[in-house]
Amino acid sequence: MKILGIETSCDETAASVVEDGKILLSNVIASSVDLHAAYGGVVPEIAARSHLESILPVIDEAVKEVGWDNIDAIAVIQGPGLSGSLIIGVMTARTLAIAKQKPLYAIDHVHAHVYAAFLTEKANSLTLKAYSLPKEQPRFPLLALIISGGHTQLVFFRDHFKYTVLGQTVDDAVGEAFDKVAKILGLPYPGGPAIAKVAERGNPKAIKLPKAKFDVRKFDVRSNVRGLTSHTKGDYRFSFSGLKTAVLRASQAIAGKDFTLPSHELAGLLSGSQKDDIAASFQRTALETLITPVKIAVEEFKPTDIVVAGGVAANSELRRLLSESFENRVIYTDMKLCTDNAAMIAVLGFYKASLGQPAADPYSLEIDPNLQM
Ligand code: AMP
Ligand code: ZN
């Protein structure tokens, strides 16, 4: 079964064809990230206009080798994401599903991130040559840490479509925190890679930064797995906005100023080594905030494998810390499949189609910018 995936949730216009949920046949991504860099973050209006320009050429390129006749179904991102961006993907997919008479599957973007790790083979093409894929598909029960510019979520899967969201961020996503701290330090957007680079030179213990604590009694797990015992060991929520503010206050103090100094003036007042220390201390605190709940969840749910998905999975210090604790049970896919892509949409589309999940109505499918797993 060959599925065409379409992804347009944020600033990447992407299309991909995947066979049987595991063989990557094509993966095309047009990013408008350079257009947003000047603003230090994604501008929704610019993103939507870029999708409009790129979507048809991107789909053409993805389908070129396989041919429309061999596509069995279309899977499209329904949400969460930016409304203006989602509309372009969903309307294009609806039109194609009707015109080409293919079944249409609506996909949750965050759920799909986990499914990028199910790709284990690829076509013998020049464009896919550099992709390094896991050798085996992840095994259930599975713990998934989804960490990106838009999401921070820990999910326990007993099987396909049988999952419990153990916790998610109550405010900023971890990638967003990397991006905002980078902005404070005058580093380029997206901030994650830049922070990771300067953090290598800094002292991660130079500045003590706070980690969010929650009132466990108010902890509420949304579960769609009947029979999964409601757990008590861990509080799997995340929070990064306090950390971000703490970095701002620490930076102002290091620069010898008070809280009234605007953040955009800070970078010019900090030395290179001060920035390195701030980046390293922030990164250490952010990564510990991610890893502690993973350790508790592993103890509580005893997953066979752990999948780390999303752009922040690129962080090499995170990978080092996780491998220290869990060795080879942690599965990462290629970086080009960790950040937003359409192959993950196609893989989840395959499982929806092959496991009898309902198809969407191409005449009425709506976007859902606030879709939650
Ligand atoms: P995504 O939202 O999945 O497309 O991933 C983009 C996010 O991942 C942005 O917030 C980046 O700052 C972040 N990111 C990318 N590379 C790294 C890295 N090496 N360390 C931390 N964050 C990263
Ligand atoms: Zn994403």
Tab-separated table of C-alpha atoms in Angstrom, residues 90-344:
chain	number	residue	atom	x	y	z
A	90	VAL	CA	-6.299	20.128	3.848
A	91	MET	CA	-7.948	21.884	0.886
A	92	THR	CA	-5.266	20.570	-1.480
A	93	ALA	CA	-5.627	17.010	-0.124
A	94	ARG	CA	-9.428	17.154	-0.328
A	95	THR	CA	-9.293	18.332	-3.928
A	96	LEU	CA	-6.766	15.655	-4.903
A	97	ALA	CA	-8.715	12.906	-3.114
A	98	ILE	CA	-11.844	13.823	-5.110
A	99	ALA	CA	-10.078	14.386	-8.442
A	100	LYS	CA	-7.898	11.261	-8.228
A	101	GLN	CA	-10.556	9.181	-6.421
A	102	LYS	CA	-8.360	8.152	-3.499
A	103	PRO	CA	-9.411	7.562	0.121
A	104	LEU	CA	-8.410	10.414	2.444
A	105	TYR	CA	-7.106	10.059	6.022
A	106	ALA	CA	-6.921	12.929	8.509
A	107	ILE	CA	-3.805	12.845	10.659
A	108	ASP	CA	-2.826	14.305	14.037
A	109	HIS	CA	0.562	15.963	13.626
A	110	VAL	CA	1.882	15.197	17.125
A	111	HIS	CA	0.820	11.545	16.909
A	112	ALA	CA	2.502	11.330	13.496
A	113	HIS	CA	5.853	12.554	14.862
A	114	VAL	CA	6.202	9.208	16.671
A	115	TYR	CA	5.539	7.297	13.452
A	116	ALA	CA	8.575	8.722	11.640
A	117	ALA	CA	10.519	6.157	13.687
A	118	PHE	CA	8.634	3.308	11.945
A	119	LEU	CA	10.467	3.985	8.668
A	120	THR	CA	13.211	1.382	8.371
A	121	GLU	CA	13.798	1.134	4.612
A	122	LYS	CA	14.134	3.564	1.721
A	123	ALA	CA	14.127	3.626	-2.055
A	124	ASN	CA	17.454	3.496	-3.782
A	125	SER	CA	17.429	7.143	-4.852
A	126	LEU	CA	20.031	9.881	-4.726
A	127	THR	CA	17.849	12.215	-2.632
A	128	LEU	CA	17.309	9.583	0.073
A	129	LYS	CA	20.894	8.322	0.107
A	130	ALA	CA	21.956	10.343	3.146
A	131	TYR	CA	18.972	9.251	5.295
A	132	SER	CA	19.957	7.073	8.211
A	133	LEU	CA	16.959	5.061	9.417
A	134	PRO	CA	16.533	2.787	12.437
A	135	LYS	CA	17.157	-0.888	11.598
A	136	GLU	CA	14.054	-2.159	13.404
A	137	GLN	CA	10.617	-0.662	13.927
A	138	PRO	CA	9.871	0.388	17.527
A	139	ARG	CA	8.256	-2.316	19.640
A	140	PHE	CA	5.205	-1.943	21.865
A	141	PRO	CA	4.726	-1.116	24.661
A	142	LEU	CA	6.341	2.105	23.618
A	143	LEU	CA	7.136	5.360	25.387
A	144	ALA	CA	7.294	8.401	23.118
A	145	LEU	CA	8.859	11.742	23.994
A	146	ILE	CA	7.726	14.282	21.399
A	147	ILE	CA	9.801	17.443	21.657
A	148	SER	CA	9.746	20.201	19.082
A	149	GLY	CA	9.122	23.878	18.489
A	150	GLY	CA	5.403	23.360	19.008
A	151	HIS	CA	5.035	20.339	21.290
A	152	THR	CA	6.399	18.735	24.430
A	153	GLN	CA	4.522	15.569	25.220
A	154	LEU	CA	5.117	12.180	26.826
A	155	VAL	CA	2.877	9.398	25.512
A	156	PHE	CA	2.639	5.728	26.436
A	157	PHE	CA	1.478	3.422	23.614
A	158	ARG	CA	0.279	-0.098	24.380
A	159	ASP	CA	-0.311	-0.620	20.663
A	160	HIS	CA	-1.224	1.354	17.534
A	161	PHE	CA	-4.027	3.796	18.449
A	162	LYS	CA	-4.043	2.586	22.064
A	163	TYR	CA	-2.256	5.269	23.952
A	164	THR	CA	-2.312	7.461	27.021
A	165	VAL	CA	-0.986	11.007	26.965
A	166	LEU	CA	0.946	10.944	30.241
A	167	GLY	CA	1.684	14.641	30.202
A	168	GLN	CA	2.401	17.659	28.104
A	169	THR	CA	3.673	21.175	28.536
A	170	VAL	CA	1.376	23.539	30.385
A	171	ASP	CA	2.922	26.563	28.652
A	172	ASP	CA	5.814	26.770	26.141
A	173	ALA	CA	7.193	23.892	24.104
A	174	VAL	CA	10.820	23.031	24.825
A	175	GLY	CA	11.942	24.004	21.293
A	176	GLU	CA	10.225	27.357	21.745
A	177	ALA	CA	12.234	27.876	24.959
A	178	PHE	CA	15.471	27.124	23.047
A	179	ASP	CA	14.388	29.634	20.380
A	180	LYS	CA	13.530	32.352	22.921
A	181	VAL	CA	16.731	31.929	24.937
A	182	ALA	CA	18.693	32.086	21.681
A	183	LYS	CA	16.973	35.385	20.921
A	184	ILE	CA	17.957	36.774	24.346
A	185	LEU	CA	21.583	35.780	23.622
A	186	GLY	CA	21.517	37.262	20.122
A	187	LEU	CA	21.857	33.834	18.456
A	188	PRO	CA	20.173	33.039	15.133
A	189	TYR	CA	16.742	31.427	14.641
A	190	PRO	CA	15.971	28.545	14.987
A	191	GLY	CA	17.733	28.701	18.312
A	192	GLY	CA	18.124	25.026	19.218
A	193	PRO	CA	21.181	24.230	17.105
A	194	ALA	CA	22.795	27.597	17.990
A	195	ILE	CA	22.291	27.101	21.753
A	196	ALA	CA	23.587	23.524	21.529
A	197	LYS	CA	26.734	24.753	19.772
A	198	VAL	CA	27.696	27.556	22.175
A	199	ALA	CA	26.667	25.404	25.169
A	200	GLU	CA	29.556	23.060	24.315
A	201	ARG	CA	31.971	25.839	25.356
A	202	GLY	CA	30.064	26.885	28.475
A	203	ASN	CA	29.837	25.647	32.060
A	204	PRO	CA	26.431	23.981	32.568
A	205	LYS	CA	26.664	24.591	36.323
A	206	ALA	CA	27.573	28.281	36.088
A	207	ILE	CA	24.036	29.521	36.767
A	208	LYS	CA	21.422	27.836	38.920
A	209	LEU	CA	18.084	27.900	37.135
A	210	PRO	CA	14.733	26.660	38.461
A	211	LYS	CA	12.857	23.555	37.346
A	212	ALA	CA	9.064	23.700	37.362
A	213	LYS	CA	7.294	21.809	40.138
A	214	PHE	CA	3.630	20.888	40.095
A	215	ASP	CA	1.039	20.118	42.691
A	216	VAL	CA	0.711	16.355	42.135
A	217	ARG	CA	-2.771	16.307	43.697
A	218	LYS	CA	-4.044	18.316	40.751
A	219	PHE	CA	-2.573	15.841	38.283
A	220	ASP	CA	-5.044	14.525	35.747
A	221	VAL	CA	-4.215	11.980	33.058
A	222	ARG	CA	-6.380	11.977	29.952
A	223	SER	CA	-6.620	8.339	29.023
A	224	ASN	CA	-8.189	6.621	26.103
A	225	VAL	CA	-6.893	3.225	27.123
A	226	ARG	CA	-9.517	1.374	29.079
A	227	GLY	CA	-8.053	-0.661	31.874
A	228	LEU	CA	-4.795	1.217	32.162
A	229	THR	CA	-4.427	1.788	35.881
A	230	SER	CA	-4.384	5.430	36.782
A	231	HIS	CA	-0.851	5.910	37.908
A	232	THR	CA	0.451	7.804	40.864
A	233	LYS	CA	4.205	7.615	40.604
A	234	GLY	CA	4.903	10.472	38.304
A	235	ASP	CA	3.718	13.870	37.356
A	236	TYR	CA	4.475	13.944	33.681
A	237	ARG	CA	3.645	17.567	32.966
A	238	PHE	CA	6.271	19.946	31.634
A	239	SER	CA	6.712	23.708	31.924
A	240	PHE	CA	9.320	25.945	30.309
A	241	SER	CA	8.038	29.512	30.606
A	242	GLY	CA	9.434	30.014	34.129
A	243	LEU	CA	12.824	28.757	32.974
A	244	LYS	CA	12.782	31.187	30.071
A	245	THR	CA	12.023	34.107	32.419
A	246	ALA	CA	14.713	32.911	34.839
A	247	VAL	CA	17.253	32.974	31.979
A	248	LEU	CA	16.192	36.533	31.150
A	249	ARG	CA	16.535	37.672	34.782
A	250	ALA	CA	19.908	35.906	35.222
A	251	SER	CA	21.176	37.478	31.977
A	252	GLN	CA	20.064	40.954	33.104
A	253	ALA	CA	21.843	40.443	36.462
A	254	ILE	CA	25.046	39.175	34.770
A	255	ALA	CA	24.989	42.258	32.526
A	256	GLY	CA	24.745	44.377	35.709
A	257	LYS	CA	21.248	45.659	34.889
A	258	ASP	CA	17.825	45.268	36.464
A	259	PHE	CA	14.633	43.710	35.072
A	260	THR	CA	13.686	46.881	33.188
A	261	LEU	CA	16.439	46.349	30.588
A	262	PRO	CA	14.717	45.264	27.353
A	263	SER	CA	15.754	41.758	26.305
A	264	HIS	CA	16.821	42.872	22.828
A	265	GLU	CA	19.558	45.048	24.387
A	266	LEU	CA	21.040	42.180	26.402
A	267	ALA	CA	23.075	40.377	23.755
A	268	GLY	CA	25.277	43.451	23.209
A	269	LEU	CA	26.086	43.683	26.930
A	270	LEU	CA	27.126	40.048	27.492
A	271	SER	CA	30.593	38.663	26.749
A	272	GLY	CA	31.092	35.521	24.654
A	273	SER	CA	31.939	33.375	27.673
A	274	GLN	CA	28.951	34.728	29.635
A	275	LYS	CA	26.682	33.732	26.745
A	276	ASP	CA	28.288	30.288	26.612
A	277	ASP	CA	27.634	29.755	30.336
A	278	ILE	CA	24.036	30.987	30.098
A	279	ALA	CA	23.371	28.693	27.104
A	280	ALA	CA	24.979	25.683	28.802
A	281	SER	CA	23.102	26.237	32.076
A	282	PHE	CA	19.796	26.703	30.266
A	283	GLN	CA	20.355	23.604	28.132
A	284	ARG	CA	21.239	21.479	31.155
A	285	THR	CA	18.125	22.578	33.059
A	286	ALA	CA	15.839	22.143	30.038
A	287	LEU	CA	17.177	18.658	29.311
A	288	GLU	CA	16.887	17.562	32.941
A	289	THR	CA	13.289	18.823	32.880
A	290	LEU	CA	12.671	16.490	29.934
A	291	ILE	CA	14.584	13.456	31.150
A	292	THR	CA	13.334	13.169	34.737
A	293	PRO	CA	9.706	12.328	33.761
A	294	VAL	CA	11.001	9.874	31.136
A	295	LYS	CA	12.929	7.998	33.827
A	296	ILE	CA	9.872	7.860	36.098
A	297	ALA	CA	7.637	6.712	33.225
A	298	VAL	CA	10.099	3.976	32.216
A	299	GLU	CA	10.008	2.668	35.772
A	300	GLU	CA	6.237	2.848	35.951
A	301	PHE	CA	5.217	1.572	32.487
A	302	LYS	CA	8.204	-0.573	31.549
A	303	PRO	CA	8.189	0.155	27.806
A	304	THR	CA	10.193	-2.082	25.475
A	305	ASP	CA	11.378	0.845	23.371
A	306	ILE	CA	11.534	4.624	23.740
A	307	VAL	CA	11.032	6.873	20.711
A	308	VAL	CA	12.326	10.445	20.838
A	309	ALA	CA	10.746	12.558	18.083
A	310	GLY	CA	10.619	16.217	17.022
A	311	GLY	CA	13.293	18.780	16.219
A	312	VAL	CA	14.775	18.903	19.739
A	313	ALA	CA	15.648	15.180	19.351
A	314	ALA	CA	18.608	16.498	17.320
A	315	ASN	CA	20.236	17.739	20.523
A	316	SER	CA	23.380	15.694	21.006
A	317	GLU	CA	23.618	16.343	24.755
A	318	LEU	CA	20.061	15.005	25.149
A	319	ARG	CA	21.038	11.897	23.179
A	320	ARG	CA	24.120	11.418	25.344
A	321	LEU	CA	22.123	11.725	28.576
A	322	LEU	CA	19.378	9.372	27.362
A	323	SER	CA	21.838	6.755	26.172
A	324	GLU	CA	23.539	6.898	29.589
A	325	SER	CA	20.246	5.848	31.182
A	326	PHE	CA	18.622	3.639	28.553
A	327	GLU	CA	21.419	2.523	26.206
A	328	ASN	CA	20.083	1.167	22.929
A	329	ARG	CA	16.397	1.136	23.839
A	330	VAL	CA	16.065	4.710	22.582
A	331	ILE	CA	15.108	5.007	18.909
A	332	TYR	CA	15.750	8.160	16.893
A	333	THR	CA	15.199	8.562	13.225
A	334	ASP	CA	17.095	10.710	10.749
A	335	MET	CA	17.116	14.443	11.547
A	336	LYS	CA	15.199	15.213	8.344
A	337	LEU	CA	12.405	13.022	9.716
A	338	CYS	CA	12.623	14.387	13.289
A	339	THR	CA	11.597	17.893	12.229
A	340	ASP	CA	8.277	18.433	10.438
A	341	ASN	CA	7.895	16.220	7.373
A	342	ALA	CA	5.193	14.417	5.426
A	343	ALA	CA	6.670	10.908	5.629
A	344	MET	CA	5.468	10.653	9.246
